[in-house]
Amino acid sequence: MAQILDGKAHADRMLSVVKQAVEARTGAGQRPPCLAVVLVGEDPASQVYVRGKVKACAETGVRSLEHRLAPASTQEQVDALIDRLNADPSVDGILVQLPLPRGLDSKRALHRIAPAKDVDGFHPMNQGLLLGGLPGLRPCTPSAVMNMLKAYGVPMKGIRAVVLGRSEIVGKPMALMLLEEHATVTIAHSRTVDLPSVCREADLLVAAVGRPGFIEGSWIKPGAVVVDVGINRVEDPALAARIFEHEPKKLETLKNKGSVLCGDVRFGEAMEVAGAVTPVPGGVGPLTIAGLMMNTLQACEGRD
Ligand code: NAP
């Protein structure tokens, strides 16, 4: 049986590191870090994510400011708010919750955030710093995954790592961070030929595809470390029967609640082949918010 990499427990440790650093700051008479969260519209999932981020701020002593704009806001209104937060010396980090309502340009909004306050690490300046191996604000999900893998002592130097997915949020930065740790990295995506064989080469497999149960146990090299970034909601009983064959608890949840969360990896199958696996939920999800708190602290310290 594979070891479970407990993302929730590691996220709690990261949050307590941030909390202690914030307490040390305030104890020394310095202001606490401040994160401004911008939510445009009323997307229910976004509201849940924002609540989670604001809660993590409260837990760590980080000050949070919520800025809500109406669903019909114009790009100019979003720009004006970002400009105001960029100019506000009491704000260390700015996060624009995605997706923005239809008609608004997410990239334009993200690129307008001052790089020093870009706690999501999506600004081209920060992307460039990552590419150059230089310090900067790095995307929360992959940087928190790296933090956890190091804490668990997962070897990286010289290993074969496969990152499945090439988004700017997860796949590409994840691959660059693994490369920085001297892994031999393959980035696979929707045009990759013979994906199962590519995945089977991986000592470390990171799945960031967004398809429930996409990665089967037979795609995993025995003993590999598997990081499942995907978060998917399954409602279809036929799909569930296929992907949760080895996970009766998921089937039970689906029956009782009408839907169930799962990753991109067939967790039950992975547990029988892999050396270590992150679960969904309780794996990468909590790490992302912890990474955001780390970035907010870093942004604050960088602006002192
Ligand atoms: P994304 O932007 O949609 O990217 C998905 C990637 O998967 C793309 O590179 C795509 O390839 C690839 N892909 C899609 N279908 C494929 C297939 N059939 N075979 C091979 N590759 C395929 O998604 P994302 O933002 O990176 O997020 C990925 C997943 O992680 C989602 O489930 C998301 O909800 C989750 N996520 C979780 C967290 C967390 O905190 N745990 C944070 C961020 C994201 P192409 O480029 O060729 O289209």
XYZ file of C-alpha atoms in Angstrom, residues 40-303:
264
model
C -16.020 40.255 -9.460
C -19.509 38.804 -9.832
C -21.317 36.119 -7.874
C -19.872 32.816 -9.036
C -20.690 30.417 -6.147
C -17.430 28.427 -6.431
C -15.398 31.659 -6.423
C -17.247 32.831 -3.331
C -16.308 29.569 -1.572
C -12.636 29.987 -2.594
C -12.567 33.598 -1.401
C -14.112 32.594 1.936
C -11.376 29.956 2.347
C -8.648 32.520 1.641
C -10.115 35.101 4.032
C -10.407 32.389 6.724
C -6.734 31.427 6.271
C -5.815 35.109 6.676
C -7.738 35.253 9.957
C -6.017 32.073 11.181
C -2.528 33.369 10.450
C -2.999 36.971 11.570
C -2.787 38.312 8.004
C -5.100 41.284 7.436
C -7.589 40.700 4.634
C -9.582 43.170 2.589
C -12.436 41.931 0.443
C -13.342 44.006 -2.599
C -16.499 42.923 -4.378
C -17.488 44.277 -7.759
C -20.869 43.762 -9.414
C -21.172 41.075 -12.139
C -21.764 43.784 -14.744
C -18.560 45.682 -13.880
C -16.521 46.987 -16.770
C -12.858 46.252 -17.430
C -12.144 49.897 -16.617
C -13.716 49.491 -13.168
C -11.583 46.398 -12.504
C -8.491 48.282 -13.742
C -9.294 51.240 -11.482
C -9.625 49.021 -8.393
C -6.329 47.248 -9.150
C -4.612 50.614 -9.692
C -5.928 51.834 -6.348
C -4.696 48.691 -4.544
C -1.329 48.908 -6.330
C -0.923 52.458 -5.018
C -2.104 51.665 -1.464
C 1.001 51.302 0.723
C -0.901 49.265 3.334
C -1.671 46.481 0.804
C 1.036 43.812 0.303
C -0.756 41.285 -1.872
C -3.509 41.520 -4.497
C -5.455 38.505 -5.630
C -8.033 38.680 -8.399
C -10.262 35.632 -8.050
C -10.703 33.801 -11.352
C -12.672 33.211 -13.447
C -13.861 36.759 -14.153
C -17.382 37.153 -15.572
C -17.707 36.766 -19.326
C -16.621 39.866 -21.226
C -13.766 40.695 -18.848
C -10.152 39.996 -19.801
C -8.458 37.983 -17.027
C -4.956 38.392 -18.436
C -5.336 42.158 -18.647
C -6.409 42.220 -14.983
C -3.610 39.896 -13.823
C -0.974 41.802 -15.774
C -2.107 45.083 -14.210
C -1.219 43.919 -10.678
C 2.114 45.352 -9.505
C 4.622 42.446 -9.686
C 5.683 43.059 -6.054
C 2.051 42.501 -4.949
C 1.305 39.618 -7.340
C 0.788 36.913 -4.690
C -0.611 34.473 -7.281
C 2.665 34.684 -9.205
C 0.886 35.007 -12.565
C 2.428 38.315 -13.727
C 4.857 37.911 -16.676
C 7.569 39.575 -14.563
C 7.265 36.872 -11.894
C 6.967 34.158 -14.538
C 10.220 35.462 -16.014
C 11.955 35.442 -12.632
C 10.915 31.802 -12.177
C 12.194 30.935 -15.644
C 15.487 32.617 -14.785
C 15.758 30.784 -11.454
C 15.588 34.092 -9.600
C 13.672 34.915 -6.409
C 10.158 36.239 -6.958
C 6.548 35.455 -6.180
C 5.794 31.997 -7.543
C 2.417 30.346 -8.264
C 0.943 29.057 -5.006
C -0.065 25.526 -6.012
C 3.253 24.266 -7.426
C 5.373 26.108 -4.856
C 3.363 24.608 -1.984
C 3.585 21.151 -3.606
C 7.386 21.559 -3.747
C 7.383 22.644 -0.100
C 5.510 19.462 0.865
C 7.618 17.118 -1.285
C 10.784 18.501 0.316
C 9.297 18.124 3.802
C 8.482 14.478 3.042
C 12.058 13.995 1.782
C 10.987 12.984 -1.724
C 14.186 12.804 -3.794
C 14.226 15.011 -6.896
C 17.783 15.189 -8.136
C 18.169 13.035 -11.251
C 14.694 11.483 -11.069
C 12.322 11.254 -14.034
C 9.413 13.607 -13.383
C 6.340 13.803 -15.600
C 3.993 16.775 -15.278
C 0.662 16.096 -16.940
C -0.822 19.476 -17.921
C 0.820 22.660 -19.203
C -1.248 25.478 -17.726
C 0.435 28.679 -16.575
C -1.122 28.177 -13.139
C 0.087 24.658 -12.422
C 1.770 22.581 -15.137
C 4.436 24.935 -16.528
C 5.597 26.432 -13.209
C 5.566 22.965 -11.604
C 7.837 21.661 -14.360
C 10.235 24.617 -13.931
C 10.411 24.121 -10.162
C 11.199 20.412 -10.582
C 13.833 21.274 -13.169
C 15.379 23.694 -10.690
C 15.707 20.739 -8.281
C 17.556 18.793 -11.027
C 14.771 16.402 -12.007
C 14.609 15.299 -15.645
C 11.228 16.717 -16.559
C 8.702 15.807 -19.228
C 5.627 17.988 -19.728
C 2.733 16.011 -21.207
C -0.545 17.448 -22.515
C -3.541 16.725 -24.720
C -1.416 16.231 -27.862
C 1.078 13.856 -26.208
C 1.243 10.513 -27.993
C 0.930 7.363 -25.855
C 0.335 9.091 -22.542
C 0.252 5.855 -20.489
C 3.839 4.994 -21.553
C 5.049 8.529 -20.821
C 3.439 8.409 -17.361
C 4.928 4.966 -16.649
C 8.430 6.488 -16.963
C 7.783 8.802 -14.026
C 9.405 8.405 -10.623
C 7.329 11.476 -9.774
C 4.025 12.003 -11.556
C 2.155 15.294 -11.148
C -1.368 15.246 -12.569
C -2.971 18.621 -13.380
C -5.468 17.795 -16.102
C -8.931 18.430 -14.676
C -10.446 15.064 -15.687
C -11.858 12.755 -13.020
C -10.014 9.454 -12.639
C -8.109 10.028 -15.886
C -4.906 8.330 -14.706
C -5.264 4.618 -14.191
C -3.202 2.466 -11.866
C -1.590 0.745 -14.860
C -0.087 4.129 -15.956
C 1.880 4.429 -12.713
C 5.401 3.085 -12.264
C 5.564 0.830 -9.191
C 6.859 2.850 -6.239
C 6.365 6.247 -7.924
C 5.308 9.373 -6.029
C 1.998 10.656 -7.382
C 0.784 14.222 -6.801
C -2.834 14.720 -7.811
C -3.607 18.409 -8.390
C -6.971 17.839 -10.095
C -10.186 18.691 -8.299
C -13.242 17.298 -10.051
C -16.857 16.813 -9.062
C -18.418 13.541 -10.255
C -22.185 13.141 -10.493
C -22.505 10.437 -13.152
C -22.990 7.000 -11.543
C -21.680 5.178 -14.657
C -18.416 7.162 -14.603
C -18.194 6.692 -10.842
C -18.616 2.925 -11.144
C -15.670 2.892 -13.580
C -13.228 5.114 -11.728
C -14.092 4.227 -8.126
C -13.995 0.453 -8.549
C -11.409 0.329 -5.726
C -12.985 3.087 -3.623
C -16.317 1.976 -2.162
C -16.393 5.043 0.119
C -16.542 7.401 -2.878
C -19.435 5.407 -4.332
C -21.224 5.640 -1.013
C -20.706 9.436 -0.870
C -22.078 9.780 -4.386
C -25.127 7.722 -3.427
C -25.757 9.787 -0.279
C -24.909 13.270 -1.552
C -25.487 13.115 -5.309
C -21.901 14.097 -6.090
C -18.378 13.343 -4.948
C -15.009 15.095 -5.271
C -12.054 13.316 -6.790
C -8.732 13.971 -8.448
C -7.318 13.184 -11.875
C -5.826 9.948 -10.560
C -7.761 6.797 -9.678
C -6.748 6.955 -6.063
C -7.744 3.404 -5.117
C -5.724 1.948 -8.016
C -2.773 4.276 -7.349
C -2.647 3.153 -3.715
C -1.905 -0.384 -4.896
C 0.983 0.558 -7.226
C 2.560 3.855 -6.157
C 5.005 4.520 -3.331
C 3.156 7.635 -2.171
C 0.000 9.468 -3.278
C -1.828 12.698 -2.409
C -5.569 12.212 -1.779
C -8.402 14.401 -3.081
C -9.737 16.100 -1.056
C -7.083 16.713 1.611
C -4.046 16.752 -0.675
C -3.033 19.649 -2.878
C -6.175 21.766 -2.233
C -5.245 22.910 1.295
C -1.621 23.393 0.208
C -2.613 26.054 -2.318
C -4.104 28.347 0.316
C -1.075 27.793 2.558
C 1.122 28.770 -0.412
C -0.914 31.960 -0.793
C -0.330 32.884 2.839
C 3.412 32.218 2.412
C 3.444 34.455 -0.668
C 1.578 37.230 1.159
C 4.166 37.140 3.948
C 6.967 37.139 1.355
C 5.405 40.103 -0.473
C 5.101 41.992 2.815
C 8.710 41.276 3.809
C 9.845 42.237 0.297
C 8.185 45.643 0.642
